[in-house]
PDB file of C-alpha atoms and ligand atoms in Angstrom:
ATOM      1  CA  MET R   1      87.541   7.165  -1.195  1.00  0.00           C
ATOM      2  CA  SER R   2      88.393   7.588   2.843  1.00  0.00           C
ATOM      3  CA  THR R   3      84.849   8.773   4.426  1.00  0.00           C
ATOM      4  CA  ALA R   4      83.405   5.535   2.832  1.00  0.00           C
ATOM      5  CA  ASN R   5      85.848   3.895   4.808  1.00  0.00           C
ATOM      6  CA  ALA R   6      86.210   5.693   7.680  1.00  0.00           C
ATOM      7  CA  ASP R   7      84.185   3.207   9.860  1.00  0.00           C
ATOM      8  CA  SER R   8      84.956   0.201   8.019  1.00  0.00           C
ATOM      9  CA  ASP R   9      88.088  -0.793  10.009  1.00  0.00           C
ATOM     10  CA  SER R  10      86.478  -1.846  12.791  1.00  0.00           C
ATOM     11  CA  GLY R  11      82.892  -2.996  11.276  1.00  0.00           C
ATOM     12  CA  SER R  12      81.355  -1.861  14.763  1.00  0.00           C
ATOM     13  CA  ASP R  13      78.091  -0.010  15.029  1.00  0.00           C
ATOM     14  CA  PRO R  14      79.379   3.962  14.934  1.00  0.00           C
ATOM     15  CA  ARG R  15      76.130   4.527  17.109  1.00  0.00           C
ATOM     16  CA  SER R  16      78.258   2.600  19.732  1.00  0.00           C
ATOM     17  CA  ASN R  17      81.315   5.125  19.346  1.00  0.00           C
ATOM     18  CA  PRO R  18      80.492   8.479  20.639  1.00  0.00           C
ATOM     19  CA  ARG R  19      84.123   9.614  18.825  1.00  0.00           C
ATOM     20  CA  ARG R  20      82.135   9.081  15.265  1.00  0.00           C
ATOM     21  CA  ASP R  21      78.909   9.523  16.176  1.00  0.00           C
ATOM     22  CA  PRO R  22      78.540  13.482  17.840  1.00  0.00           C
ATOM     23  CA  ARG R  23      75.089  12.574  18.810  1.00  0.00           C
ATOM     24  CA  SER R  24      75.821   9.458  20.999  1.00  0.00           C
ATOM     25  CA  ALA R  25      78.535  11.562  22.440  1.00  0.00           C
ATOM     26  CA  GLU R  26      75.961  14.259  23.242  1.00  0.00           C
ATOM     27  CA  LEU R  27      73.555  12.033  24.910  1.00  0.00           C
ATOM     28  CA  ALA R  28      75.798  10.280  27.014  1.00  0.00           C
ATOM     29  CA  ALA R  29      76.819  13.639  28.463  1.00  0.00           C
ATOM     30  CA  ASN R  30      72.918  14.419  29.196  1.00  0.00           C
ATOM     31  CA  VAL R  31      72.458  11.007  30.848  1.00  0.00           C
ATOM     32  CA  ALA R  32      75.679  11.108  33.112  1.00  0.00           C
ATOM     33  CA  ASP R  33      74.251  14.613  33.760  1.00  0.00           C
ATOM     34  CA  VAL R  34      70.660  13.301  34.857  1.00  0.00           C
ATOM     35  CA  ASN R  35      72.298  10.118  36.947  1.00  0.00           C
ATOM     36  CA  GLU R  36      74.194  12.594  39.027  1.00  0.00           C
ATOM     37  CA  ARG R  37      71.313  14.699  39.810  1.00  0.00           C
ATOM     38  CA  ILE R  38      69.154  11.461  40.426  1.00  0.00           C
ATOM     39  CA  ASP R  39      72.481  10.183  42.720  1.00  0.00           C
ATOM     40  CA  ARG R  40      72.389  13.469  44.449  1.00  0.00           C
ATOM     41  CA  ALA R  41      68.738  13.492  45.185  1.00  0.00           C
ATOM     42  CA  CYS R  42      68.803  10.195  46.235  1.00  0.00           C
ATOM     43  CA  ASN R  43      71.837  10.722  48.787  1.00  0.00           C
ATOM     44  CA  ALA R  44      70.151  13.986  50.008  1.00  0.00           C
ATOM     45  CA  ALA R  45      66.799  12.032  50.543  1.00  0.00           C
ATOM     46  CA  GLY R  46      68.769   8.749  52.388  1.00  0.00           C
ATOM     47  CA  ARG R  47      67.150   6.768  49.471  1.00  0.00           C
ATOM     48  CA  SER R  48      69.110   3.898  47.444  1.00  0.00           C
ATOM     49  CA  ARG R  49      69.375   4.529  43.618  1.00  0.00           C
ATOM     50  CA  ASP R  50      68.434   1.196  43.013  1.00  0.00           C
ATOM     51  CA  GLU R  51      64.778   2.279  43.928  1.00  0.00           C
ATOM     52  CA  LEU R  52      64.793   4.646  41.111  1.00  0.00           C
ATOM     53  CA  THR R  53      63.963   4.024  37.326  1.00  0.00           C
ATOM     54  CA  LEU R  54      64.883   6.639  34.365  1.00  0.00           C
ATOM     55  CA  VAL R  55      62.496   6.841  32.147  1.00  0.00           C
ATOM     56  CA  ALA R  56      63.768   8.795  28.784  1.00  0.00           C
ATOM     57  CA  VAL R  57      61.057  10.348  27.135  1.00  0.00           C
ATOM     58  CA  THR R  58      61.959  10.154  23.708  1.00  0.00           C
ATOM     59  CA  LYS R  59      58.754  11.386  22.067  1.00  0.00           C
ATOM     60  CA  THR R  60      59.596  13.433  18.810  1.00  0.00           C
ATOM     61  CA  TRP R  61      63.178  12.162  18.603  1.00  0.00           C
ATOM     62  CA  PRO R  62      64.033   9.407  16.405  1.00  0.00           C
ATOM     63  CA  ALA R  63      64.185   5.418  16.773  1.00  0.00           C
ATOM     64  CA  ASP R  64      68.282   5.936  16.055  1.00  0.00           C
ATOM     65  CA  ASP R  65      68.116   7.694  19.360  1.00  0.00           C
ATOM     66  CA  VAL R  66      66.230   4.904  21.222  1.00  0.00           C
ATOM     67  CA  VAL R  67      69.023   2.790  19.912  1.00  0.00           C
ATOM     68  CA  ARG R  68      71.993   5.003  21.586  1.00  0.00           C
ATOM     69  CA  LEU R  69      70.518   5.610  24.768  1.00  0.00           C
ATOM     70  CA  ALA R  70      69.645   1.585  25.335  1.00  0.00           C
ATOM     71  CA  ILE R  71      73.739   1.144  24.198  1.00  0.00           C
ATOM     72  CA  LEU R  72      74.349   3.890  26.977  1.00  0.00           C
ATOM     73  CA  GLY R  73      72.041   1.524  29.357  1.00  0.00           C
ATOM     74  CA  VAL R  74      69.253   3.458  29.249  1.00  0.00           C
ATOM     75  CA  THR R  75      66.689   1.223  28.258  1.00  0.00           C
ATOM     76  CA  ASP R  76      63.011   2.490  29.985  1.00  0.00           C
ATOM     77  CA  VAL R  77      61.325   4.801  27.403  1.00  0.00           C
ATOM     78  CA  GLY R  78      58.614   6.873  27.478  1.00  0.00           C
ATOM     79  CA  GLU R  79      56.079   7.668  24.700  1.00  0.00           C
ATOM     80  CA  ASN R  80      53.171  10.269  24.381  1.00  0.00           C
ATOM     81  CA  ARG R  81      51.769   9.331  20.912  1.00  0.00           C
ATOM     82  CA  ASP R  82      50.557   5.948  19.529  1.00  0.00           C
ATOM     83  CA  GLN R  83      51.148   7.228  16.011  1.00  0.00           C
ATOM     84  CA  GLU R  84      54.789   8.038  16.442  1.00  0.00           C
ATOM     85  CA  ALA R  85      55.492   5.323  19.092  1.00  0.00           C
ATOM     86  CA  ALA R  86      54.072   2.469  17.395  1.00  0.00           C
ATOM     87  CA  PRO R  87      56.217   2.496  13.965  1.00  0.00           C
ATOM     88  CA  LYS R  88      59.511   3.995  16.025  1.00  0.00           C
ATOM     89  CA  HIS R  89      58.939   0.541  18.771  1.00  0.00           C
ATOM     90  CA  ASP R  90      59.093  -1.242  15.146  1.00  0.00           C
ATOM     91  CA  ASP R  91      62.056   0.741  13.610  1.00  0.00           C
ATOM     92  CA  VAL R  92      63.926   0.076  17.031  1.00  0.00           C
ATOM     93  CA  ALA R  93      63.228  -3.770  16.715  1.00  0.00           C
ATOM     94  CA  LEU R  94      64.574  -3.564  12.993  1.00  0.00           C
ATOM     95  CA  LEU R  95      67.626  -1.772  13.739  1.00  0.00           C
ATOM     96  CA  ASP R  96      68.693  -3.888  16.794  1.00  0.00           C
ATOM     97  CA  PRO R  97      66.519  -7.107  17.183  1.00  0.00           C
ATOM     98  CA  SER R  98      68.549  -8.035  20.250  1.00  0.00           C
ATOM     99  CA  MET R  99      67.427  -5.005  22.149  1.00  0.00           C
ATOM    100  CA  GLN R 100      65.730  -5.570  25.514  1.00  0.00           C
ATOM    101  CA  LEU R 101      63.846  -2.224  26.053  1.00  0.00           C
ATOM    102  CA  ARG R 102      60.548  -1.459  28.491  1.00  0.00           C
ATOM    103  CA  TRP R 103      58.012   0.925  26.766  1.00  0.00           C
ATOM    104  CA  HIS R 104      56.213   3.245  28.531  1.00  0.00           C
ATOM    105  CA  PHE R 105      52.798   4.963  27.186  1.00  0.00           C
ATOM    106  CA  ILE R 106      52.752   8.272  29.516  1.00  0.00           C
ATOM    107  CA  GLY R 107      50.036  10.410  27.396  1.00  0.00           C
ATOM    108  CA  GLN R 108      46.628  10.549  26.599  1.00  0.00           C
ATOM    109  CA  LEU R 109      45.249   7.235  25.422  1.00  0.00           C
ATOM    110  CA  GLN R 110      41.980   7.078  23.659  1.00  0.00           C
ATOM    111  CA  ARG R 111      39.898   4.157  23.808  1.00  0.00           C
ATOM    112  CA  ASN R 112      40.595   3.133  19.855  1.00  0.00           C
ATOM    113  CA  LYS R 113      44.739   3.464  20.518  1.00  0.00           C
ATOM    114  CA  ALA R 114      44.314   0.616  22.812  1.00  0.00           C
ATOM    115  CA  ARG R 115      44.634  -2.367  21.065  1.00  0.00           C
ATOM    116  CA  SER R 116      47.736  -0.883  19.349  1.00  0.00           C
ATOM    117  CA  VAL R 117      49.439   0.302  22.330  1.00  0.00           C
ATOM    118  CA  ALA R 118      48.801  -3.216  24.244  1.00  0.00           C
ATOM    119  CA  ARG R 119      50.858  -4.541  20.988  1.00  0.00           C
ATOM    120  CA  TYR R 120      54.487  -3.221  21.487  1.00  0.00           C
ATOM    121  CA  CYS R 121      53.824  -1.344  25.279  1.00  0.00           C
ATOM    122  CA  ASP R 122      55.223  -2.522  28.902  1.00  0.00           C
ATOM    123  CA  VAL R 123      53.737  -0.340  30.785  1.00  0.00           C
ATOM    124  CA  VAL R 124      50.640   2.111  30.307  1.00  0.00           C
ATOM    125  CA  GLN R 125      51.305   4.856  32.845  1.00  0.00           C
ATOM    126  CA  SER R 126      48.097   7.248  31.860  1.00  0.00           C
ATOM    127  CA  VAL R 127      45.355   4.886  32.632  1.00  0.00           C
ATOM    128  CA  ASP R 128      42.316   7.039  34.105  1.00  0.00           C
ATOM    129  CA  ARG R 129      39.337   5.729  33.273  1.00  0.00           C
ATOM    130  CA  GLU R 130      37.378   2.484  33.761  1.00  0.00           C
ATOM    131  CA  SER R 131      36.423   2.617  29.587  1.00  0.00           C
ATOM    132  CA  LEU R 132      40.544   2.469  29.110  1.00  0.00           C
ATOM    133  CA  ILE R 133      40.703  -0.190  31.626  1.00  0.00           C
ATOM    134  CA  ALA R 134      38.013  -2.277  29.172  1.00  0.00           C
ATOM    135  CA  ALA R 135      39.522  -1.759  26.136  1.00  0.00           C
ATOM    136  CA  LEU R 136      43.187  -2.336  27.261  1.00  0.00           C
ATOM    137  CA  ALA R 137      42.031  -5.583  29.226  1.00  0.00           C
ATOM    138  CA  THR R 138      40.477  -7.100  26.276  1.00  0.00           C
ATOM    139  CA  ALA R 139      43.315  -5.910  23.831  1.00  0.00           C
ATOM    140  CA  ARG R 140      46.092  -7.810  26.021  1.00  0.00           C
ATOM    141  CA  ASP R 141      47.278 -11.764  26.444  1.00  0.00           C
ATOM    142  CA  PRO R 142      46.561 -12.748  29.905  1.00  0.00           C
ATOM    143  CA  GLU R 143      49.178 -14.793  29.632  1.00  0.00           C
ATOM    144  CA  VAL R 144      51.825 -11.837  29.128  1.00  0.00           C
ATOM    145  CA  PRO R 145      49.773  -9.318  31.323  1.00  0.00           C
ATOM    146  CA  LEU R 146      50.403  -5.471  30.961  1.00  0.00           C
ATOM    147  CA  THR R 147      51.792  -3.101  33.883  1.00  0.00           C
ATOM    148  CA  VAL R 148      49.173   0.157  34.259  1.00  0.00           C
ATOM    149  CA  LEU R 149      49.733   3.386  36.206  1.00  0.00           C
ATOM    150  CA  LEU R 150      46.634   4.820  37.461  1.00  0.00           C
ATOM    151  CA  GLN R 151      47.452   8.420  36.476  1.00  0.00           C
ATOM    152  CA  VAL R 152      46.192  10.817  38.853  1.00  0.00           C
ATOM    153  CA  SER R 153      45.295  14.671  38.344  1.00  0.00           C
ATOM    154  CA  LEU R 154      46.700  16.787  41.007  1.00  0.00           C
ATOM    155  CA  ASP R 155      45.084  19.765  40.489  1.00  0.00           C
ATOM    156  CA  GLY R 156      41.097  18.361  40.383  1.00  0.00           C
ATOM    157  CA  GLN R 157      41.190  18.957  36.692  1.00  0.00           C
ATOM    158  CA  THR R 158      40.469  16.426  34.312  1.00  0.00           C
ATOM    159  CA  ALA R 159      40.354  17.658  31.278  1.00  0.00           C
ATOM    160  CA  ARG R 160      44.267  17.045  30.405  1.00  0.00           C
ATOM    161  CA  GLY R 161      44.375  13.497  31.583  1.00  0.00           C
ATOM    162  CA  GLY R 162      44.482  12.045  35.102  1.00  0.00           C
ATOM    163  CA  ALA R 163      41.773  10.657  37.269  1.00  0.00           C
ATOM    164  CA  LEU R 164      40.506  12.245  40.837  1.00  0.00           C
ATOM    165  CA  ALA R 165      42.428  10.892  44.039  1.00  0.00           C
ATOM    166  CA  ASP R 166      38.292   9.800  44.898  1.00  0.00           C
ATOM    167  CA  ASP R 167      37.980   7.631  41.983  1.00  0.00           C
ATOM    168  CA  ILE R 168      41.825   5.639  42.373  1.00  0.00           C
ATOM    169  CA  PRO R 169      40.067   2.941  44.830  1.00  0.00           C
ATOM    170  CA  SER R 170      37.587   1.602  42.117  1.00  0.00           C
ATOM    171  CA  LEU R 171      39.896   2.252  39.291  1.00  0.00           C
ATOM    172  CA  ALA R 172      42.087  -0.050  40.833  1.00  0.00           C
ATOM    173  CA  ASP R 173      39.541  -2.579  42.215  1.00  0.00           C
ATOM    174  CA  ALA R 174      38.535  -2.393  38.103  1.00  0.00           C
ATOM    175  CA  VAL R 175      42.677  -3.470  37.198  1.00  0.00           C
ATOM    176  CA  GLU R 176      43.213  -5.592  39.854  1.00  0.00           C
ATOM    177  CA  SER R 177      40.149  -8.003  38.702  1.00  0.00           C
ATOM    178  CA  THR R 178      41.112  -7.832  35.449  1.00  0.00           C
ATOM    179  CA  ALA R 179      43.546 -10.804  34.428  1.00  0.00           C
ATOM    180  CA  SER R 180      45.439  -9.316  31.524  1.00  0.00           C
ATOM    181  CA  LEU R 181      46.323  -5.928  33.211  1.00  0.00           C
ATOM    182  CA  ARG R 182      49.007  -6.241  36.266  1.00  0.00           C
ATOM    183  CA  LEU R 183      48.100  -3.059  38.607  1.00  0.00           C
ATOM    184  CA  GLY R 184      51.938  -1.052  39.026  1.00  0.00           C
ATOM    185  CA  GLY R 185      51.345   1.832  41.026  1.00  0.00           C
ATOM    186  CA  VAL R 186      50.188   5.747  40.399  1.00  0.00           C
ATOM    187  CA  MET R 187      51.406   8.557  38.104  1.00  0.00           C
ATOM    188  CA  ALA R 188      51.119  12.110  38.049  1.00  0.00           C
ATOM    189  CA  VAL R 189      52.417  15.382  36.213  1.00  0.00           C
ATOM    190  CA  ALA R 190      53.042  18.289  38.916  1.00  0.00           C
ATOM    191  CA  PRO R 191      50.380  21.428  37.764  1.00  0.00           C
ATOM    192  CA  LEU R 192      52.036  24.210  36.457  1.00  0.00           C
ATOM    193  CA  ASP R 193      51.539  26.465  38.889  1.00  0.00           C
ATOM    194  CA  ALA R 194      51.982  24.384  42.266  1.00  0.00           C
ATOM    195  CA  ASP R 195      54.639  23.811  44.288  1.00  0.00           C
ATOM    196  CA  PRO R 196      56.563  20.462  43.080  1.00  0.00           C
ATOM    197  CA  ASP R 197      57.056  19.288  46.442  1.00  0.00           C
ATOM    198  CA  GLU R 198      53.520  19.748  47.775  1.00  0.00           C
ATOM    199  CA  ALA R 199      51.841  18.130  44.431  1.00  0.00           C
ATOM    200  CA  PHE R 200      54.219  15.034  44.937  1.00  0.00           C
ATOM    201  CA  ALA R 201      53.625  14.728  48.451  1.00  0.00           C
ATOM    202  CA  ARG R 202      50.231  14.615  47.812  1.00  0.00           C
ATOM    203  CA  LEU R 203      50.860  11.508  45.142  1.00  0.00           C
ATOM    204  CA  TRP R 204      52.557   9.916  47.755  1.00  0.00           C
ATOM    205  CA  ARG R 205      50.280   9.889  49.962  1.00  0.00           C
ATOM    206  CA  ILE R 206      47.780   8.818  47.040  1.00  0.00           C
ATOM    207  CA  SER R 207      50.269   5.787  46.644  1.00  0.00           C
ATOM    208  CA  GLU R 208      49.972   4.831  50.205  1.00  0.00           C
ATOM    209  CA  ARG R 209      46.436   4.628  50.582  1.00  0.00           C
ATOM    210  CA  LEU R 210      46.059   2.580  47.466  1.00  0.00           C
ATOM    211  CA  ARG R 211      48.808   0.273  48.668  1.00  0.00           C
ATOM    212  CA  ILE R 212      46.860  -0.695  51.956  1.00  0.00           C
ATOM    213  CA  ASP R 213      44.439  -2.665  49.553  1.00  0.00           C
ATOM    214  CA  HIS R 214      46.934  -3.388  46.821  1.00  0.00           C
ATOM    215  CA  PRO R 215      50.405  -3.846  48.430  1.00  0.00           C
ATOM    216  CA  ILE R 216      52.258  -4.494  45.006  1.00  0.00           C
ATOM    217  CA  ALA R 217      51.114  -1.149  43.276  1.00  0.00           C
ATOM    218  CA  THR R 218      54.606   0.289  44.519  1.00  0.00           C
ATOM    219  CA  ALA R 219      55.159   1.901  41.551  1.00  0.00           C
ATOM    220  CA  VAL R 220      55.396   6.354  41.821  1.00  0.00           C
ATOM    221  CA  SER R 221      55.708   7.826  38.661  1.00  0.00           C
ATOM    222  CA  ALA R 222      56.646  11.604  39.233  1.00  0.00           C
ATOM    223  CA  GLY R 223      58.907  14.242  37.929  1.00  0.00           C
ATOM    224  CA  MET R 224      60.500  15.154  34.796  1.00  0.00           C
ATOM    225  CA  SER R 225      63.212  17.279  33.620  1.00  0.00           C
ATOM    226  CA  GLY R 226      62.471  20.377  35.494  1.00  0.00           C
ATOM    227  CA  ASP R 227      61.489  18.552  38.727  1.00  0.00           C
ATOM    228  CA  LEU R 228      62.876  15.222  39.594  1.00  0.00           C
ATOM    229  CA  GLU R 229      64.867  16.382  42.533  1.00  0.00           C
ATOM    230  CA  ALA R 230      61.122  17.290  44.200  1.00  0.00           C
ATOM    231  CA  ALA R 231      59.828  13.925  42.896  1.00  0.00           C
ATOM    232  CA  ILE R 232      62.942  11.712  44.594  1.00  0.00           C
ATOM    233  CA  ARG R 233      62.355  13.996  47.874  1.00  0.00           C
ATOM    234  CA  GLN R 234      58.833  12.771  47.854  1.00  0.00           C
ATOM    235  CA  GLY R 235      59.042   9.202  46.957  1.00  0.00           C
ATOM    236  CA  ALA R 236      58.967   9.171  43.198  1.00  0.00           C
ATOM    237  CA  THR R 237      60.249   5.638  41.946  1.00  0.00           C
ATOM    238  CA  HIS R 238      60.139   6.158  38.276  1.00  0.00           C
ATOM    239  CA  VAL R 239      61.355  10.015  36.728  1.00  0.00           C
ATOM    240  CA  ARG R 240      59.966  10.791  33.368  1.00  0.00           C
ATOM    241  CA  VAL R 241      63.106  12.724  31.700  1.00  0.00           C
ATOM    242  CA  GLY R 242      62.960  14.190  28.265  1.00  0.00           C
ATOM    243  CA  THR R 243      64.237  17.604  27.755  1.00  0.00           C
ATOM    244  CA  SER R 244      67.139  16.894  30.217  1.00  0.00           C
ATOM    245  CA  ILE R 245      68.429  13.818  28.119  1.00  0.00           C
ATOM    246  CA  LEU R 246      67.585  14.564  24.450  1.00  0.00           C
ATOM    247  CA  GLY R 247      67.333  18.463  24.220  1.00  0.00           C
ATOM    248  CA  HIS R 248      64.440  20.930  23.883  1.00  0.00           C
ATOM    249  CA  ARG R 249      61.632  19.098  20.841  1.00  0.00           C
ATOM    250  CA  PRO R 250      61.395  20.867  17.861  1.00  0.00           C
ATOM    251  CA  ALA R 251      58.093  23.133  18.219  1.00  0.00           C
ATOM    252  CA  PHE R 252      55.032  21.274  16.749  1.00  0.00           C
ATOM    253  CA  GLY R 253      53.096  22.591  13.642  1.00  0.00           C
TER     254      GLY R 253
HETATM  255  C1  PLP C 301      56.924  14.801  27.882  1.00  0.00           C
HETATM  256  C2  PLP C 301      56.642  14.545  29.136  1.00  0.00           C
HETATM  257  C3  PLP C 301      57.967  14.548  30.387  1.00  0.00           C
HETATM  258  C4  PLP C 301      59.028  14.943  29.773  1.00  0.00           C
HETATM  259  O1  PLP C 301      59.092  16.219  29.981  1.00  0.00           O
HETATM  260  P1  PLP C 301      60.009  16.957  30.250  1.00  0.00           P
HETATM  261  O2  PLP C 301      60.031  18.156  30.627  1.00  0.00           O
HETATM  262  O3  PLP C 301      61.067  17.112  28.699  1.00  0.00           O
HETATM  263  O4  PLP C 301      61.275  16.455  30.724  1.00  0.00           O
HETATM  264  C5  PLP C 301      57.077  13.657  30.904  1.00  0.00           C
HETATM  265  N1  PLP C 301      56.166  13.071  31.660  1.00  0.00           N
HETATM  266  C6  PLP C 301      55.126  13.205  30.369  1.00  0.00           C
HETATM  267  C7  PLP C 301      53.560  12.985  30.953  1.00  0.00           C
HETATM  268  C8  PLP C 301      55.442  13.963  29.105  1.00  0.00           C
HETATM  269  O5  PLP C 301      54.419  14.069  28.139  1.00  0.00           O
END
């Protein structure tokens, strides 16, 4: 009896009440910690917090967590697999149609997924080749352009995604000549065995060069749970944080 009535007195969504939803309380504490790290890094770098967008990387976590984060004010969501993200996007829209979220695609993207991703994403951060630009361009309505970031490989390897720095200017021109796409900037992941400050400084120089011909391309998406301070020191405008907000992802397989 009492359990059935536990939440009925207020009629409010239990996800919005951390006392009744331990997961919301956990996410609230983690978001506070990450925001404190971002604040401290901005202060140390003499930058304004307004220059930074926190993207919560919700891959492997359920739609309920996306809703919990939105209630906490984290409204930029990052996903890396269309098979997971498309139904999650639709579930979130069903759970709360009033939510105003921005969905960022951050994973390697096959051309045959471009149509799906262009339907529900606001930003595709992992654009790294002309064939993908063409596929996204035809998939999107020019009335509502899709923002794309060019993903740069910072170690000269392209097998795990990312274009070579030398190819960025021609990719940028390809995006800018397409009415349904809007060039937002650049994105990168620091190479595993590299110093993140050096890697992100390199990304910043690539961004500077890009902005000579494309001044609107101001976004620099860099930094994850382990290296967001280095990214902010080196000029990042977007950090993509999974583990530090949502916890350790369950192992695949
Ligand atoms: C998973 C992922 C992240 C988040 O990584 P964490 O270490 O969990 O913060 C950021 N960027 C990309 C491209 C990712 O795939």
